[in-house]
Amino acid sequence: MQEVAAPNIKECANCPIRHRAVCARCDTEELALLEDIKYYRSFSAGQTIMWSGDRMEFVASVVSGVASLTQTMEDGRTQMVGLLLPSDFVGRPGREIATYTVTATSDLVMCCFRRKPFEQMISSTPHVAHRLLEMTLDELDAAREWMLVLGRKTAREKIASLLAIIARRDAILSKHAASNSLVFDLPLTREAMSDYLGLTLETVSRQMSALKKDGVVVLEGKRRIVVPNMDRLMEEAGDDSDGGFLS
């Protein structure tokens, strides 16, 4: 797999995930250090980025696109256990072997860092280490929230929750002004949504149609989603929308 230049990204300052990625708090000198150990990789939808059990030679931030994390049981059954959205971090410093299989769900661009130099940089660069800790704690919070989604919510609430999560992340990354209406491109197929939510494809399609019929979302084409009222979507997800949905 060849290293490639990420489209429209010439330097870290112009990176679309700069304000959310592991390098978010780096100063100019620290960014220069990262520049020396980084490279970009592109993956096509459906392509495996790493297999569980592979030796990891790099860690990375998702620049664009979406990837899935899956685990396979001894009898061959596979479960999707997580999604990686833009600015999410892939890999674990200090861990040489991949725990999950990572697959590009859509066309994907990743900003990769050679693992050993990155691990050395963590020990000498507090800004990177602190941001990585923040992201790890955020990931833990998200995992706990997702346990609730999968364990206690109805099919309609599950789908509304997933749409709300993606809508909020898209708004934050795009730096949209606070608004109660959002437009975003859904990065997942219906099949991927069913795998992640533990629902059948038919259930996902039926509930998406129901949300559209009830005016909770507007579907434009295959992937574009319009949310006229974010508070309404949050209510459908079974969540309290008080306090602002972009926080």
XYZ file of C-alpha atoms in Angstrom:
247
model
C 0.000 0.000 0.000
C 1.503 3.297 -1.101
C 1.706 6.464 0.889
C -0.323 9.213 -0.752
C -0.903 12.904 -0.351
C -4.200 13.720 1.313
C -6.394 15.770 -1.024
C -6.361 19.537 -0.432
C -4.160 19.238 2.658
C -0.755 20.853 2.294
C 0.048 21.430 5.940
C -1.372 20.757 9.381
C -2.792 24.258 9.722
C -5.164 23.579 6.810
C -6.282 20.151 8.013
C -10.089 19.868 8.387
C -9.761 17.908 11.651
C -6.972 20.052 13.127
C -9.144 21.464 15.942
C -10.347 17.998 17.055
C -7.467 15.618 16.328
C -4.658 14.393 18.561
C -2.585 17.392 17.433
C -5.250 19.950 18.412
C -3.148 21.597 21.140
C 0.255 21.339 19.474
C 2.285 24.485 18.981
C 4.307 25.246 15.846
C 7.391 23.378 17.043
C 5.385 20.299 18.007
C 3.571 20.289 14.668
C 6.943 20.320 12.948
C 7.933 17.204 14.904
C 4.729 15.468 13.864
C 5.319 16.513 10.270
C 8.554 14.523 10.266
C 6.835 11.259 11.230
C 3.493 11.532 9.424
C 2.221 10.305 6.074
C -1.181 9.844 4.492
C -2.951 6.685 3.399
C -6.097 6.335 1.364
C -8.425 3.339 1.488
C -11.391 2.385 -0.657
C -14.774 1.517 0.835
C -14.703 -2.093 1.995
C -10.916 -2.283 2.207
C -9.380 -3.737 5.388
C -6.997 -1.306 7.073
C -5.717 -3.786 9.634
C -6.710 -7.237 10.855
C -7.105 -8.169 14.495
C -3.806 -9.712 15.561
C -1.727 -7.776 13.010
C 1.421 -6.051 14.144
C 0.779 -2.309 14.182
C 3.459 -0.169 12.606
C 1.471 3.058 12.793
C -1.214 4.975 14.668
C -3.466 7.427 12.861
C -6.223 10.017 12.821
C -9.178 9.681 10.468
C -9.149 12.746 8.201
C -12.203 11.929 6.096
C -14.559 8.994 5.748
C -15.670 6.349 8.241
C -14.191 3.038 9.392
C -15.649 0.222 11.461
C -14.126 -1.753 14.316
C -15.092 -5.418 14.429
C -14.284 -8.479 16.483
C -14.674 -12.077 15.341
C -15.545 -14.940 17.679
C -13.984 -18.375 17.465
C -16.986 -19.746 15.579
C -16.685 -17.044 12.931
C -19.441 -14.736 14.104
C -18.502 -11.087 13.691
C -19.719 -8.088 15.664
C -19.185 -4.436 14.802
C -18.098 -2.817 18.069
C -17.371 0.734 17.039
C -17.211 3.417 14.377
C -14.300 5.706 13.610
C -15.416 9.121 12.385
C -13.251 12.067 11.237
C -10.756 13.128 13.954
C -11.001 9.755 15.754
C -7.722 8.055 16.621
C -6.766 4.596 15.374
C -4.389 2.355 17.306
C -2.941 2.388 20.801
C 0.535 3.705 21.602
C 2.445 1.071 23.534
C 0.450 -1.766 22.004
C 2.094 -3.623 19.132
C -0.807 -5.901 18.163
C -4.159 -4.729 16.788
C -7.106 -5.709 18.988
C -9.798 -5.102 16.377
C -10.174 -5.463 12.650
C -10.483 -1.997 11.117
C -12.324 -1.695 7.801
C -13.054 1.343 5.661
C -16.830 1.724 5.568
C -16.537 4.550 3.037
C -13.612 5.914 1.046
C -11.159 6.937 3.746
C -8.118 9.157 4.254
C -5.956 8.718 7.336
C -3.104 10.820 8.698
C -0.678 8.183 9.953
C 2.217 8.469 12.392
C 4.977 5.888 12.631
C 4.286 4.160 15.918
C 7.706 4.134 17.572
C 8.539 7.821 16.942
C 5.000 8.763 18.013
C 5.408 6.865 21.287
C 8.687 8.690 21.897
C 7.011 11.998 21.163
C 4.263 11.336 23.718
C 6.820 11.044 26.484
C 8.370 14.403 25.589
C 5.363 16.399 24.365
C 2.737 17.069 27.058
C 0.281 18.609 24.590
C 0.027 15.404 22.572
C -0.145 13.184 25.663
C -2.846 15.344 27.266
C -4.972 15.462 24.133
C -4.646 11.701 23.682
C -5.868 11.205 27.267
C -8.859 13.475 26.610
C -9.751 11.531 23.481
C -9.435 8.229 25.334
C -11.821 9.425 28.056
C -14.254 10.714 25.413
C -14.129 7.302 23.748
C -14.895 5.642 27.080
C -17.904 7.917 27.600
C -19.120 7.148 24.074
C -18.760 3.405 24.661
C -20.837 3.630 27.845
C -23.485 5.668 26.055
C -23.584 3.130 23.239
C -24.148 0.309 25.736
C -27.386 2.083 26.659
C -28.352 2.510 23.009
C -27.868 -1.156 22.178
C -29.187 -2.567 25.424
C -32.261 -0.533 26.240
C -33.494 1.486 23.273
C -36.102 0.547 20.703
C -35.213 0.153 17.018
C -36.516 3.657 16.272
C -34.541 5.134 19.172
C -31.389 3.316 18.064
C -31.557 4.749 14.569
C -32.393 8.239 15.839
C -29.447 8.005 18.263
C -27.033 7.052 15.492
C -28.259 9.877 13.260
C -27.938 12.345 16.157
C -24.373 11.255 16.905
C -23.297 11.644 13.283
C -25.124 14.972 12.911
C -23.493 16.417 16.018
C -20.017 15.277 14.986
C -20.456 16.691 11.494
C -21.563 20.042 12.906
C -18.580 20.219 15.259
C -16.053 19.306 12.567
C -17.610 21.736 10.083
C -17.671 24.466 12.738
C -21.264 25.280 11.860
C -22.871 28.040 13.855
C -25.229 26.774 16.544
C -28.500 25.897 14.879
C -31.401 23.611 15.556
C -31.420 22.349 11.955
C -28.607 20.396 10.309
C -27.735 18.902 6.956
C -25.165 16.126 6.618
C -24.208 13.175 4.450
C -24.803 9.803 6.066
C -21.482 7.927 5.788
C -23.024 4.483 6.306
C -25.053 2.188 4.109
C -28.249 0.697 5.487
C -26.378 -2.622 5.734
C -23.638 -1.061 7.871
C -26.246 0.593 10.082
C -27.988 -2.734 10.634
C -24.705 -4.424 11.570
C -23.756 -1.701 14.012
C -27.177 -1.451 15.631
C -27.875 -5.173 15.780
C -31.006 -4.787 13.640
C -32.145 -6.397 10.424
C -31.780 -4.498 7.176
C -35.547 -4.488 6.808
C -35.986 -2.909 10.246
C -33.484 -0.155 9.467
C -35.204 0.658 6.168
C -38.643 0.612 7.789
C -37.640 2.886 10.667
C -35.797 5.330 8.388
C -38.959 5.574 6.292
C -41.028 6.121 9.451
C -38.752 8.932 10.631
C -39.071 10.519 7.204
C -42.870 10.135 7.161
C -43.138 11.744 10.608
C -40.999 14.715 9.514
C -38.134 13.953 11.896
C -35.699 13.787 8.971
C -35.792 14.597 5.275
C -33.972 12.212 2.928
C -32.379 13.794 -0.146
C -30.926 11.198 -2.476
C -29.176 8.127 -1.102
C -27.103 9.693 1.672
C -28.040 13.324 2.362
C -29.975 13.806 5.602
C -31.750 17.005 6.617
C -32.692 17.372 10.286
C -35.265 20.203 10.476
C -35.334 20.191 14.265
C -32.460 18.670 16.228
C -34.425 18.777 19.479
C -37.068 16.583 17.860
C -34.444 14.077 16.718
C -32.953 13.966 20.214
C -36.412 13.317 21.667
C -36.904 10.466 19.199
C -33.553 9.090 20.373
C -34.875 9.057 23.942
C -32.345 11.694 25.029
C -32.692 14.994 26.849
C -31.933 17.780 24.410
C -31.502 20.452 27.104
C -28.158 22.163 27.289
C -27.381 22.437 23.592
C -26.736 19.649 21.169
C -23.309 20.839 20.010
C -21.590 20.621 23.390
